[in-house]
Tab-separated table of C-alpha atoms in Angstrom:
chain	number	residue	atom	x	y	z
A	1	GLY	CA	30.636	25.499	-19.216
A	2	GLN	CA	33.857	26.311	-18.714
A	3	SER	CA	36.312	24.945	-21.359
A	4	LEU	CA	40.432	26.139	-22.007
A	5	GLU	CA	42.327	24.797	-25.331
A	6	GLN	CA	46.283	25.994	-25.789
A	7	PRO	CA	48.134	23.522	-28.559
A	8	SER	CA	49.430	20.406	-26.504
A	9	GLU	CA	52.649	21.001	-28.311
A	10	VAL	CA	55.351	23.319	-28.724
A	11	THR	CA	58.601	23.282	-31.125
A	12	ALA	CA	61.167	26.096	-31.427
A	13	VAL	CA	65.760	26.807	-31.530
A	14	GLU	CA	67.199	28.657	-29.752
A	15	GLY	CA	66.693	32.761	-29.944
A	16	ALA	CA	63.710	32.220	-32.072
A	17	ILE	CA	60.440	33.976	-30.969
A	18	VAL	CA	57.136	31.350	-30.030
A	19	GLN	CA	53.705	32.685	-28.727
A	20	ILE	CA	51.337	29.679	-27.264
A	21	ASN	CA	47.466	31.185	-27.536
A	22	CYS	CA	44.682	30.322	-24.739
A	23	THR	CA	40.946	29.648	-25.572
A	24	TYR	CA	38.873	29.658	-22.815
A	25	GLN	CA	34.615	30.232	-21.527
A	26	THR	CA	34.237	30.198	-17.699
A	27	SER	CA	31.109	30.986	-15.855
A	28	GLY	CA	32.179	34.480	-14.968
A	29	PHE	CA	35.828	35.753	-15.070
A	30	TYR	CA	38.273	38.612	-14.318
A	31	GLY	CA	41.269	37.854	-15.093
A	32	LEU	CA	44.314	35.565	-16.551
A	33	SER	CA	47.650	33.375	-15.640
A	34	TRP	CA	50.665	32.075	-16.200
A	35	TYR	CA	52.711	29.187	-15.312
A	36	GLN	CA	55.300	27.546	-15.948
A	37	GLN	CA	55.976	24.005	-14.693
A	38	HIS	CA	59.560	22.340	-15.352
A	39	ASP	CA	60.341	18.585	-15.894
A	40	GLY	CA	59.323	17.799	-11.881
A	41	GLY	CA	59.549	21.598	-10.511
A	42	ALA	CA	55.939	22.696	-9.605
A	43	PRO	CA	54.452	25.649	-11.537
A	44	THR	CA	56.562	29.196	-10.911
A	45	PHE	CA	53.419	32.232	-11.227
A	46	LEU	CA	54.625	34.007	-14.968
A	47	SER	CA	52.336	36.460	-15.492
A	48	TYR	CA	48.620	38.515	-14.779
A	49	ASN	CA	46.348	40.292	-16.615
A	50	GLY	CA	43.346	41.858	-15.938
A	51	LEU	CA	42.560	44.594	-18.553
A	52	ASP	CA	43.467	44.045	-21.846
A	53	GLY	CA	46.368	43.791	-24.070
A	54	LEU	CA	49.548	43.398	-23.250
A	55	GLU	CA	51.543	43.008	-20.127
A	56	GLU	CA	55.639	43.002	-20.556
A	57	THR	CA	58.319	41.012	-18.064
A	58	GLY	CA	61.845	40.755	-19.768
A	59	ARG	CA	62.123	38.174	-22.561
A	60	PHE	CA	58.114	37.594	-21.992
A	61	SER	CA	55.107	39.342	-22.486
A	62	SER	CA	51.071	38.087	-22.125
A	63	PHE	CA	47.861	39.319	-24.198
A	64	LEU	CA	44.748	39.126	-23.253
A	65	SER	CA	41.350	39.780	-25.606
A	66	ARG	CA	38.242	39.977	-22.948
A	67	SER	CA	36.217	40.209	-26.187
A	68	ASP	CA	37.491	37.739	-27.362
A	69	SER	CA	38.451	35.210	-24.371
A	70	TYR	CA	41.810	35.061	-26.048
A	71	GLY	CA	44.933	34.888	-24.060
A	72	TYR	CA	48.979	34.624	-25.175
A	73	LEU	CA	51.924	34.336	-23.859
A	74	LEU	CA	54.792	35.089	-26.195
A	75	LEU	CA	58.608	34.405	-25.320
A	76	GLN	CA	61.403	36.069	-26.939
A	77	GLU	CA	65.016	35.414	-27.303
A	78	LEU	CA	64.214	30.995	-26.314
A	79	GLN	CA	66.832	29.941	-24.421
A	80	MET	CA	67.315	26.244	-23.774
A	81	LYS	CA	66.191	26.659	-19.797
A	82	ASP	CA	62.374	28.000	-22.230
A	83	SER	CA	61.922	24.515	-22.141
A	84	ALA	CA	58.867	23.233	-19.876
A	85	SER	CA	54.810	22.844	-19.636
A	86	TYR	CA	53.115	25.990	-20.104
A	87	PHE	CA	49.547	26.614	-18.519
A	88	CYS	CA	47.553	29.410	-19.034
A	89	ALA	CA	45.291	29.559	-15.667
A	90	PRO	CA	41.957	31.112	-15.783
A	91	GLY	CA	40.347	33.060	-12.732
A	92	PRO	CA	36.154	32.844	-12.452
A	93	ALA	CA	34.554	34.628	-10.988
A	94	GLY	CA	32.835	33.962	-7.566
A	95	ASN	CA	34.170	34.901	-4.422
A	96	ASN	CA	36.772	32.084	-3.971
A	97	ARG	CA	38.206	32.646	-6.811
A	98	LYS	CA	40.225	29.526	-8.529
A	99	LEU	CA	41.809	29.387	-11.244
A	100	ILE	CA	40.660	26.814	-13.821
A	101	TRP	CA	44.011	24.944	-15.108
A	102	GLY	CA	43.799	22.711	-17.813
A	103	LEU	CA	46.850	20.260	-19.794
A	104	GLY	CA	49.651	23.720	-20.096
A	105	THR	CA	51.155	23.206	-23.247
A	106	SER	CA	54.735	21.124	-23.835
A	107	LEU	CA	57.669	23.706	-25.040
A	108	ALA	CA	60.818	21.921	-26.374
A	109	VAL	CA	63.313	25.012	-27.397
A	110	ASN	CA	65.817	22.764	-29.582
A	111	PRO	CA	69.920	24.225	-30.299
B	1	GLU	CA	63.342	35.155	-0.042
B	2	ALA	CA	60.207	33.183	1.372
B	3	GLU	CA	58.961	29.801	0.069
B	4	VAL	CA	56.240	27.557	0.966
B	5	ALA	CA	57.817	24.362	2.713
B	6	GLN	CA	56.243	20.901	2.131
B	7	SER	CA	57.489	17.630	3.866
B	8	PRO	CA	57.896	14.593	2.795
B	9	ARG	CA	59.317	15.658	-1.058
B	10	TYR	CA	58.248	12.152	-1.661
B	11	LYS	CA	56.882	8.529	-0.038
B	12	ILE	CA	56.009	5.307	-0.850
B	13	THR	CA	53.342	3.684	1.101
B	14	GLU	CA	51.526	1.026	-0.215
B	15	LYS	CA	47.750	0.534	-1.085
B	16	SER	CA	45.145	0.819	2.256
B	17	GLN	CA	48.022	2.439	4.575
B	18	ALA	CA	47.305	6.735	5.628
B	19	VAL	CA	49.805	8.537	4.840
B	20	ALA	CA	49.876	12.560	5.815
B	21	PHE	CA	51.360	15.728	3.490
B	22	TRP	CA	52.723	18.982	5.223
B	23	CYS	CA	53.360	22.683	3.943
B	24	ASP	CA	53.525	25.518	5.620
B	25	PRO	CA	52.392	28.124	3.944
B	26	ILE	CA	54.925	31.760	2.944
B	27	SER	CA	54.235	33.695	6.318
B	28	GLY	CA	51.123	35.612	6.015
B	29	HIS	CA	49.408	34.274	2.719
B	30	ALA	CA	45.626	33.949	4.251
B	31	THR	CA	45.291	31.524	1.927
B	32	LEU	CA	46.238	27.970	0.517
B	33	TYR	CA	45.391	25.147	-2.152
B	34	TRP	CA	45.494	21.723	-1.969
B	35	TYR	CA	46.440	20.119	-6.069
B	36	ARG	CA	46.735	17.033	-7.321
B	37	GLN	CA	49.050	16.789	-10.574
B	38	ILE	CA	49.076	14.194	-12.256
B	39	LEU	CA	52.330	13.290	-14.639
B	40	GLY	CA	51.006	14.955	-17.907
B	41	GLN	CA	47.544	16.862	-16.833
B	42	GLY	CA	47.223	19.883	-15.586
B	43	PRO	CA	47.197	20.912	-11.348
B	44	GLU	CA	43.843	19.520	-9.860
B	45	LEU	CA	42.151	21.792	-7.423
B	46	LEU	CA	41.711	19.208	-3.944
B	47	VAL	CA	40.569	21.969	-1.531
B	48	GLN	CA	41.485	26.115	-0.501
B	49	PHE	CA	41.454	27.457	2.735
B	50	GLN	CA	40.779	30.796	3.482
B	51	ASP	CA	42.743	31.393	7.017
B	52	GLU	CA	41.226	28.345	8.874
B	53	SER	CA	38.930	27.746	6.618
B	54	VAL	CA	37.278	25.531	4.033
B	55	VAL	CA	35.963	27.592	1.204
B	56	ASP	CA	36.034	25.068	-1.486
B	57	ASP	CA	36.776	21.593	-1.001
B	58	SER	CA	33.867	20.463	-3.432
B	59	GLN	CA	36.842	18.351	-5.607
B	60	LEU	CA	37.919	15.957	-2.346
B	61	PRO	CA	37.240	12.438	-2.411
B	62	LYS	CA	36.352	12.979	1.122
B	63	ASP	CA	35.766	9.501	1.379
B	64	ARG	CA	39.209	8.814	2.184
B	65	PHE	CA	40.516	12.435	1.629
B	66	SER	CA	41.342	14.898	4.849
B	67	ALA	CA	42.305	18.817	5.659
B	68	GLU	CA	43.509	21.002	7.672
B	69	ARG	CA	44.688	24.356	8.369
B	70	LEU	CA	43.373	24.313	12.673
B	71	LYS	CA	45.931	27.763	13.013
B	72	GLY	CA	45.260	29.352	9.740
B	73	VAL	CA	49.110	28.776	9.110
B	74	ASP	CA	50.585	25.001	8.263
B	75	SER	CA	48.356	23.033	6.713
B	76	THR	CA	47.869	18.979	6.450
B	77	LEU	CA	45.905	16.669	4.024
B	78	LYS	CA	45.311	12.342	4.378
B	79	ILE	CA	44.360	10.250	2.927
B	80	GLN	CA	43.368	6.400	4.702
B	81	PRO	CA	43.144	4.194	3.133
B	82	ALA	CA	45.489	5.226	-0.119
B	83	GLU	CA	44.581	3.586	-3.104
B	84	LEU	CA	47.053	2.843	-7.019
B	85	GLY	CA	45.116	5.511	-7.927
B	86	ASP	CA	45.980	7.860	-5.807
B	87	SER	CA	50.203	8.389	-7.300
B	88	ALA	CA	50.401	11.965	-7.286
B	89	MET	CA	52.868	15.381	-7.194
B	90	TYR	CA	50.859	17.246	-3.943
B	91	LEU	CA	51.221	20.105	-4.013
B	92	CYS	CA	50.695	23.083	-1.801
B	93	ALA	CA	50.065	26.727	-2.997
B	94	SER	CA	49.998	30.075	-1.241
B	95	SER	CA	48.519	33.343	-1.473
B	96	PRO	CA	47.851	37.211	-0.008
B	97	GLY	CA	44.558	37.396	0.827
B	98	LEU	CA	41.327	36.565	-1.735
B	99	ALA	CA	43.884	37.219	-4.909
B	100	ALA	CA	44.096	33.637	-6.567
B	101	GLU	CA	45.461	34.810	-9.992
B	102	THR	CA	49.100	34.816	-8.299
B	103	GLN	CA	50.184	31.547	-5.916
B	104	TYR	CA	53.276	30.005	-4.919
B	105	PHE	CA	53.627	26.728	-5.180
B	106	GLY	CA	56.023	24.764	-2.980
B	107	PRO	CA	57.854	22.174	-4.174
B	108	GLY	CA	55.398	19.496	-3.990
B	109	THR	CA	55.619	15.589	-1.859
B	110	ARG	CA	56.030	12.789	-5.337
B	111	LEU	CA	53.213	9.576	-3.297
B	112	LEU	CA	54.068	5.904	-4.554
B	113	VAL	CA	51.257	4.586	-3.985
B	114	LEU	CA	52.237	0.435	-4.799
C-alpha cells in the first residue's frame, strides 16, 4: 500500500528555523517533491530530491534518505509570508510517475 | 514568465447543472493534470494527459466527469450534472515531458454548487 505522514500543524516565530518531516511508503519510488500553498492560492513547487542528501534553495533546504523513506523541509530565517501549507509529495515509480499528495502541514509564523 | 491559465476563476452553479473548466498549460508542456482540492486536504488527481492521450483517469468519476485535450494543448474538464459534493477548487497543472516532480499550477477554479 501507500502512505504518507507529515505533521498537521507547526507553529514558529519570525527569524526561527523550522523542520517539517515527511515519511512515506510507496509502491516504488523515484523522488520527493515539496510544494507550498498559501490560503486561497495554488501549490507552487519548492524543491525536489531525487537522490539522498540535502538540496538547498535560498532559505529553504530539503533532505532525503531513501533507505529510511524519510525526508524533511527546512525553512530558515522564517518570515510572516512563509505562513502556508507545505506538502511533501513522493513520486512512485511507474509509467505516469504521478505524485502522491497528503493533507500537508500548516505552518503558522508568528511575530 | 510563462504561466498556466485557467478560467473561470470562480463558478457558482446549481446542482444538476453542467459546468466546464478550461486550462491552457505552459507552452511546450506535454503533461497536463487536473486536480480537485477540498478545503483542508491535499490535491486529488482526477486525470493526467500526456499530449492528447489520457494516461491516468483512475480517480475520475466517469459517470459525471469528462476531460479532453483534443490537440494536446489546452484542456477542458466538464461536470454534468453537478452535485453538492463537487464544491471544491479545481486545479490544472502542467509539466514538461513525463517529469511529474515539478508541476506548475494554474490559479484554479473555485466551484460552489448550490
